[in-house]
Amino acid sequence: MIRMLEQVVGPVLASLLTIMMLSYIIGDNAFFRLACFIFVGVASGYAGAIAWHHVLWPGLGEPFVQNGVSTLTDPALIVTVVVPLVLIGLMLFKLSAATAPYGTLPLALMVGIGAGVLVGGAITGTLIPQSMAAMTTLDPRAVAPQTGETGLERVINVIILLAGTLSTLMYFRFTATRSASGETRRTRLMRIVASGGGFFIALTFGVMYAGALAAAVIVLAERVQFLAEVVVNMLGRL
Amino acid sequence: MAAELRCPMCSKLNPPGAEECGFCGARLRPLVVGGEPEGSRISADGTDDGAEASDWLDRMRAGSGADEFEENAPEDEADSAGSPDWLGRLREVGPSEEGPPPGEVPDWLGTPKETTAEAPGEETGGAELAEVPDWLSRVRDRQAQEAEPAWGAEPEDGGAEGQEDWLARIRDGGIPANAGPALPPLTPDSAVEAPTPGGRPSPDWIERGERLGAGDSIEPVEDSGLAWDIQSGTDLGWLEEVAPAEGSDLAQAGPAAPPREGWLAELETPSDELPEGTGEEAKGVEPAASWLGNAEIAVERPFTGEDEEIIRPETGEADWLKELEVGADEPSSWEDRGQRKIWETAGEGGLGWLAEYDASVGKKPDEAGEPTPEGEQLEPGWLSEIRAPDQVLPSEPEAVVPAKWEEAAQPERTPAGELPHVAALVFGAQEPGGGAQTPDIDLSSLEVELPDWLGEHKAAPAGGEPAGPGGVDLAPATLPAWLEAMRPIATFRSVVEVAEEEEQALESAGPLAGLRGVLMAEPVVAMPRAPTIGAAKLEVTERQYAQAELLHKMVEEEERELPSADRRRLRLPLVRWAVSAVLLMAVILPITLGIPSFPLPSQVSRDLKPLMALVNGLPVDRPSLVVFDYDPGYSGEMNAVAGAFIDQLMGRGVPVVSLSTRPYGPALAAGLLDRIASGRGVPAGTGYLHLGYLSGGPTAVQIFAAAPQDAVRQGFDLPADAEGQAVCGGWDCPILSNVHRLSDFSMVAVLSSGTENARTWAEQAHPYLGQVPLVMVLSAGAEPLIRPYYEALEPQVNGILSGLPAAVAYEQANQLPGEAHARWNPFGAALMAIEFMLAAGVVYALARRLLRSGRAQRG
Amino acid sequence: MKLGAYMIWAAVAVAAGAIVLLGYFTNLDVIIGLRLVWLVLLRWAILLAAGGLGIGLVNLASVHLAKVSEQEPGWPYSGVLIVFFTFTLALGLFFGPDSPWTLFVFRFIHLPLESSLMALLAVALVVAGVRLAGRRRDLLSLVFVLTAILILLGTGPWLIGSESVTHERILWVRNWVVQVAAAGGARGILLGVAIGGIVTGLRVLVAADRPYGN
């Protein structure tokens, strides 16, 4: 049954939905909107199902089923099961504006923990390593591990890389002084460096844009290929 | 229940026994000489409140036979239907407004014996009743034309003379039969009717007053110019004290009495049929008094304090008054507006009856403390309020200076023995018979019938001669300009003589300081007070004004109807259609037709070899963790790129464990791994395993990196046996038997379509990896921002695979063509089309810019 | 200073964040029980994240249900969403997200739809790129588009001349741009993002920002 569905019904259904979605090329229409709403409904339903099966039930439901009432007496279970359950219950109060204040505690916990993770990871995973990497590139003894260039070529590359890094950082620095006439303007040096940073940023975004375009083209090709295969299969079956 | 009293000042109802009005403080009953007036009192419901009658008229009546009045009162009530408006406004006159003090009978009204009791100098009014006064005749004629009453009109010439005549008749007792008016009922549209043929109109106005006091309610005629307010126990004042004996005497008058003229006579009979000596006289009722009865005439004019010439109505039966319909007439307009009506009594001579009034009423605050001079005649509060401040009520009749209109209406003073002059209602109209005198009041506009004596009352000489020793002329009323402007009735506008600006008193205190003709306010009211908080003047700056204007414009714009916008021309997305067509063609042609066919990449990127070497060096006894953190939308690219990588892993026999921090990751992993494993023959559970979904984002990566088994509890798509039961639950599967930490994996490969997920794993997991390599399989768009993690002396990312060319090269290196090869031709064709389109766009933009700049330079 | 409830929430957030942050810089085993607390907090965050996902779905359903009940404009689409949401959720809850039925729905409904949306992105990106040079006539926009063209030229295959020197040089330039020039800019962007994240996180950890409400 499922196999038949996967081989016949599924592809046809997928093809129809693909065409409905691609109809936006012509213009906004009801098929496109219908396809979008179907997508949101299916995606949200699947996300809810997998969140329950893989997180909520194993973390909160199964312990209650396995341990029963002792869940309320075991300190470990209280900490790992009962308290999160209560916190999730408090989060339900956020659904209503009148009771929203009662759901502040779990949100405060999530925000605090998330902020700690974010700050810790940014410092230890990006700020320090990338800064170190930028500094160590000036070592003339260093060889580009991946690219393999050495000597002048590498020095020039490193200089350009450093210049790009610093100028990009300066581009996002908007501290300025107020002149006697009341005009707020950065210093001349800062303006020159920031303009260089803008050049590097445009370069980087151009690369990212090309990459995104390439990825989208591949997906488009995949979709067209899929449609072609379905058509061929259907024609073959006929 | 005793009838309530209506205040003559504010026209509000007061309890029956009240002496003063509870609202304005005015006396409800005029002060009379000799005690409280007796007799009936007109009340709101028309019932006779005999116990409350205290005006001087009642006292006189009592002396001359009050029974007649009482007898005739019902008749008057019955005949009150159709009475003119002015009679309807008969209102109670307080004791302060009434006639002479108790016991003191005005000369003009009293009998010869009473006349001798008058103080010298008092005005005496005694009209020769032998003939109809000229002014009365003129009024009668004018009434015939149904003209509106004109206030302030100059009284007809000879009006005073005629007024004096009938008043004299009353006094002398020899009032001819037609001396008094026998007026028909006062109605708004009623014309002055001729007195009943053959009958002398009996002066039954007193009787009617009694009847009205007994329950009659005469409603004033609209726009009649006169306000008769005798509702709710109106004290008729001096009218009530008209001696019935006079009426009886009058009733006995012979037919020699001159016919009553003017509106009075017209009230008796139709306007053109006013016989002489008919009407009430035949009924034995003093005609001059009959029409008035106990009613009072409230004349809408400011009291100047100079009206000392009082026309006393004749006693007797007055047909017109009988016909006064209780409540039939509608209140006058100005009565509705609460305008005060001054009670003006027709009379001659001085205003002795005013002596009993409170002199402090109506005076300015600085004057309130002034003691009343001895012998000074008091005046009613209402009277003093409307009187100009500089006009003093003379204590002596001779000192009274009548108002201009009164002067005009009173061409000559009533000689001694004659009836006092009654200010005419209309001024300005000339009597047909000529004469220097003009009527006090122009009754031509009156739609009601007025007593003859009132209509034919002659105005005083234009020069305003003061009244002689024997008589007092009521000075014509003057209105200040601002009050005149407030007059609601246009009919009175033309005849009311507005006092000159210079003659009007100048207010010197209070908020009205500087204005002329200001009504006298009560001392408390006139006390200057500090302005309230909200009374401060608003200062508007220019900015505020501009903002207010802006707001005003905005509101106007909101209210303005905007024209319907023209239907916008449908803009076709031509560029989008063109691009879509090119792209689709570029993709379809290679797929369907196989053209164009692009050569495979010959050059391998520098990143590929290290990665391949890394994968080739992985141990096979330790599983590799593959994190599927890309969206299903990128599955077309990621499956092609990651497929080559995973294919190599599985091809080497490295166990693969999948994990995802996104909800759809496990499903994507299951699809890709199942397909590759089925192609490689790798069994589930031993060759590959799905750990499932890990929620929390960076936090989940952190806890998984620190304690993997605490983070993931449930596997995904676990291998099942033949019965469908899961072989293992996840961490208890053989493939994970030796894995307790993140560093127990042989490699961690992150498949990501975005920079964020890859960076998270690089930040969070690196401290816990140790020597375990971290590989990034990325979408082409995420590579630029992950490459810094890769290109470092101490890289956090050990291998990177990004883009379809790398995947194709990877497949080529493995010699296992996969999805990457299948996508290569359409990928190449589409990219080529895109390159051309972008280049064309740039060239077009540059060319247009150059052309515009060239035109700008040339132009 | 007036004591308010917001101070309690701020204290909770600050304490939890401080403990988690300590785990990055110190050995939590130094303080007995600290690692346990650290683990408990992370576990709570995972559970709360899943719970928050569920609450978000409930809110989504309620919004669209209200739209259907009040028949607001576009309510039929909301009805379709409710139907598919309920169907997929029920399918996943009863049969599991890894059941063939659920995977069928994912593979033949969800996946095609999202992939098609991604395919539309290609058209949109190309149209945007074509119009960019014409609308924004500044140097940076020109650099952006020219860089994209260069990268595409170096990324995609050439129909002709794929073995030519030009192709090789373009490939070399492409690699140099990606690995050197763009890498410098990317590193700067990464540092900037990291600094911004650190500042934002520290503001939360010192209770200067309270996104969780008062």
PDB file of C-alpha atoms in Angstrom, chain B residues 654-734:
ATOM      1  CA  VAL B 654      32.662   3.945   8.239  1.00  0.00           C
ATOM      2  CA  PRO B 655      29.494   3.783  10.360  1.00  0.00           C
ATOM      3  CA  VAL B 656      27.432   6.824  10.053  1.00  0.00           C
ATOM      4  CA  VAL B 657      25.292   8.254  12.815  1.00  0.00           C
ATOM      5  CA  SER B 658      22.927  11.023  11.887  1.00  0.00           C
ATOM      6  CA  LEU B 659      21.708  13.811  14.083  1.00  0.00           C
ATOM      7  CA  SER B 660      19.844  17.044  13.467  1.00  0.00           C
ATOM      8  CA  THR B 661      19.069  20.176  15.381  1.00  0.00           C
ATOM      9  CA  ARG B 662      16.235  20.942  12.982  1.00  0.00           C
ATOM     10  CA  PRO B 663      12.824  19.249  13.042  1.00  0.00           C
ATOM     11  CA  TYR B 664      13.047  18.072   9.435  1.00  0.00           C
ATOM     12  CA  GLY B 665      16.637  16.943   9.634  1.00  0.00           C
ATOM     13  CA  PRO B 666      15.940  13.386  10.708  1.00  0.00           C
ATOM     14  CA  ALA B 667      13.588  12.881   7.790  1.00  0.00           C
ATOM     15  CA  LEU B 668      16.147  14.259   5.369  1.00  0.00           C
ATOM     16  CA  ALA B 669      18.815  12.085   6.901  1.00  0.00           C
ATOM     17  CA  ALA B 670      16.645   9.081   6.664  1.00  0.00           C
ATOM     18  CA  GLY B 671      15.943   9.711   3.036  1.00  0.00           C
ATOM     19  CA  LEU B 672      19.559  10.264   2.026  1.00  0.00           C
ATOM     20  CA  LEU B 673      21.150   7.607   4.170  1.00  0.00           C
ATOM     21  CA  ASP B 674      18.548   5.043   3.277  1.00  0.00           C
ATOM     22  CA  ARG B 675      19.116   5.658  -0.404  1.00  0.00           C
ATOM     23  CA  ILE B 676      22.878   5.513  -0.250  1.00  0.00           C
ATOM     24  CA  ALA B 677      22.910   2.613   2.163  1.00  0.00           C
ATOM     25  CA  SER B 678      20.579   0.694  -0.026  1.00  0.00           C
ATOM     26  CA  GLY B 679      22.867   1.342  -2.921  1.00  0.00           C
ATOM     27  CA  ARG B 680      25.914   0.304  -0.926  1.00  0.00           C
ATOM     28  CA  GLY B 681      24.202  -2.506   0.882  1.00  0.00           C
ATOM     29  CA  VAL B 682      24.903  -1.056   4.275  1.00  0.00           C
ATOM     30  CA  PRO B 683      22.537  -2.405   6.943  1.00  0.00           C
ATOM     31  CA  ALA B 684      20.663  -0.097   9.239  1.00  0.00           C
ATOM     32  CA  GLY B 685      21.584  -0.169  12.843  1.00  0.00           C
ATOM     33  CA  THR B 686      25.127  -1.295  12.178  1.00  0.00           C
ATOM     34  CA  GLY B 687      26.087   0.649   9.160  1.00  0.00           C
ATOM     35  CA  TYR B 688      24.129   3.726   9.969  1.00  0.00           C
ATOM     36  CA  LEU B 689      21.790   5.023  12.692  1.00  0.00           C
ATOM     37  CA  HIS B 690      19.594   7.999  13.191  1.00  0.00           C
ATOM     38  CA  LEU B 691      19.747   9.677  16.552  1.00  0.00           C
ATOM     39  CA  GLY B 692      16.894  11.915  15.717  1.00  0.00           C
ATOM     40  CA  TYR B 693      16.054  15.473  16.579  1.00  0.00           C
ATOM     41  CA  LEU B 694      17.789  17.684  19.124  1.00  0.00           C
ATOM     42  CA  SER B 695      15.940  20.827  20.026  1.00  0.00           C
ATOM     43  CA  GLY B 696      17.450  23.987  21.447  1.00  0.00           C
ATOM     44  CA  GLY B 697      19.809  25.288  18.814  1.00  0.00           C
ATOM     45  CA  PRO B 698      23.207  26.311  20.293  1.00  0.00           C
ATOM     46  CA  THR B 699      22.152  25.033  23.682  1.00  0.00           C
ATOM     47  CA  ALA B 700      21.438  21.619  22.228  1.00  0.00           C
ATOM     48  CA  VAL B 701      24.822  21.549  20.528  1.00  0.00           C
ATOM     49  CA  GLN B 702      26.475  22.558  23.782  1.00  0.00           C
ATOM     50  CA  ILE B 703      24.802  19.877  25.820  1.00  0.00           C
ATOM     51  CA  PHE B 704      25.302  17.264  23.120  1.00  0.00           C
ATOM     52  CA  ALA B 705      28.933  18.166  22.914  1.00  0.00           C
ATOM     53  CA  ALA B 706      29.247  17.905  26.674  1.00  0.00           C
ATOM     54  CA  ALA B 707      26.972  14.942  27.310  1.00  0.00           C
ATOM     55  CA  PRO B 708      25.629  13.334  24.141  1.00  0.00           C
ATOM     56  CA  GLN B 709      23.687  10.633  25.876  1.00  0.00           C
ATOM     57  CA  ASP B 710      21.859  13.134  28.063  1.00  0.00           C
ATOM     58  CA  ALA B 711      20.887  15.209  25.130  1.00  0.00           C
ATOM     59  CA  VAL B 712      19.371  12.620  22.866  1.00  0.00           C
ATOM     60  CA  ARG B 713      16.990  10.072  24.291  1.00  0.00           C
ATOM     61  CA  GLN B 714      15.130   8.783  21.327  1.00  0.00           C
ATOM     62  CA  GLY B 715      16.317   7.555  17.973  1.00  0.00           C
ATOM     63  CA  PHE B 716      14.690   8.071  14.621  1.00  0.00           C
ATOM     64  CA  ASP B 717      13.616   5.384  12.241  1.00  0.00           C
ATOM     65  CA  LEU B 718      15.326   2.776  14.340  1.00  0.00           C
ATOM     66  CA  PRO B 719      16.013  -0.545  12.799  1.00  0.00           C
ATOM     67  CA  ALA B 720      13.297  -3.035  13.357  1.00  0.00           C
ATOM     68  CA  ASP B 721      13.239  -6.699  13.252  1.00  0.00           C
ATOM     69  CA  ALA B 722      10.989  -8.840  11.235  1.00  0.00           C
ATOM     70  CA  GLU B 723       8.217  -8.298  13.659  1.00  0.00           C
ATOM     71  CA  GLY B 724       8.570  -4.624  13.433  1.00  0.00           C
ATOM     72  CA  GLN B 725      10.021  -4.132  16.826  1.00  0.00           C
ATOM     73  CA  ALA B 726      12.935  -1.803  17.226  1.00  0.00           C
ATOM     74  CA  VAL B 727      16.159  -3.653  17.566  1.00  0.00           C
ATOM     75  CA  CYS B 728      17.715  -0.977  19.674  1.00  0.00           C
ATOM     76  CA  GLY B 729      16.684   2.277  21.166  1.00  0.00           C
ATOM     77  CA  GLY B 730      19.512   4.503  20.120  1.00  0.00           C
ATOM     78  CA  TRP B 731      22.438   4.708  22.433  1.00  0.00           C
ATOM     79  CA  ASP B 732      22.113   1.072  23.164  1.00  0.00           C
ATOM     80  CA  CYS B 733      22.634   0.157  19.560  1.00  0.00           C
ATOM     81  CA  PRO B 734      25.875  -1.557  18.758  1.00  0.00           C
TER      82      PRO B 734
END
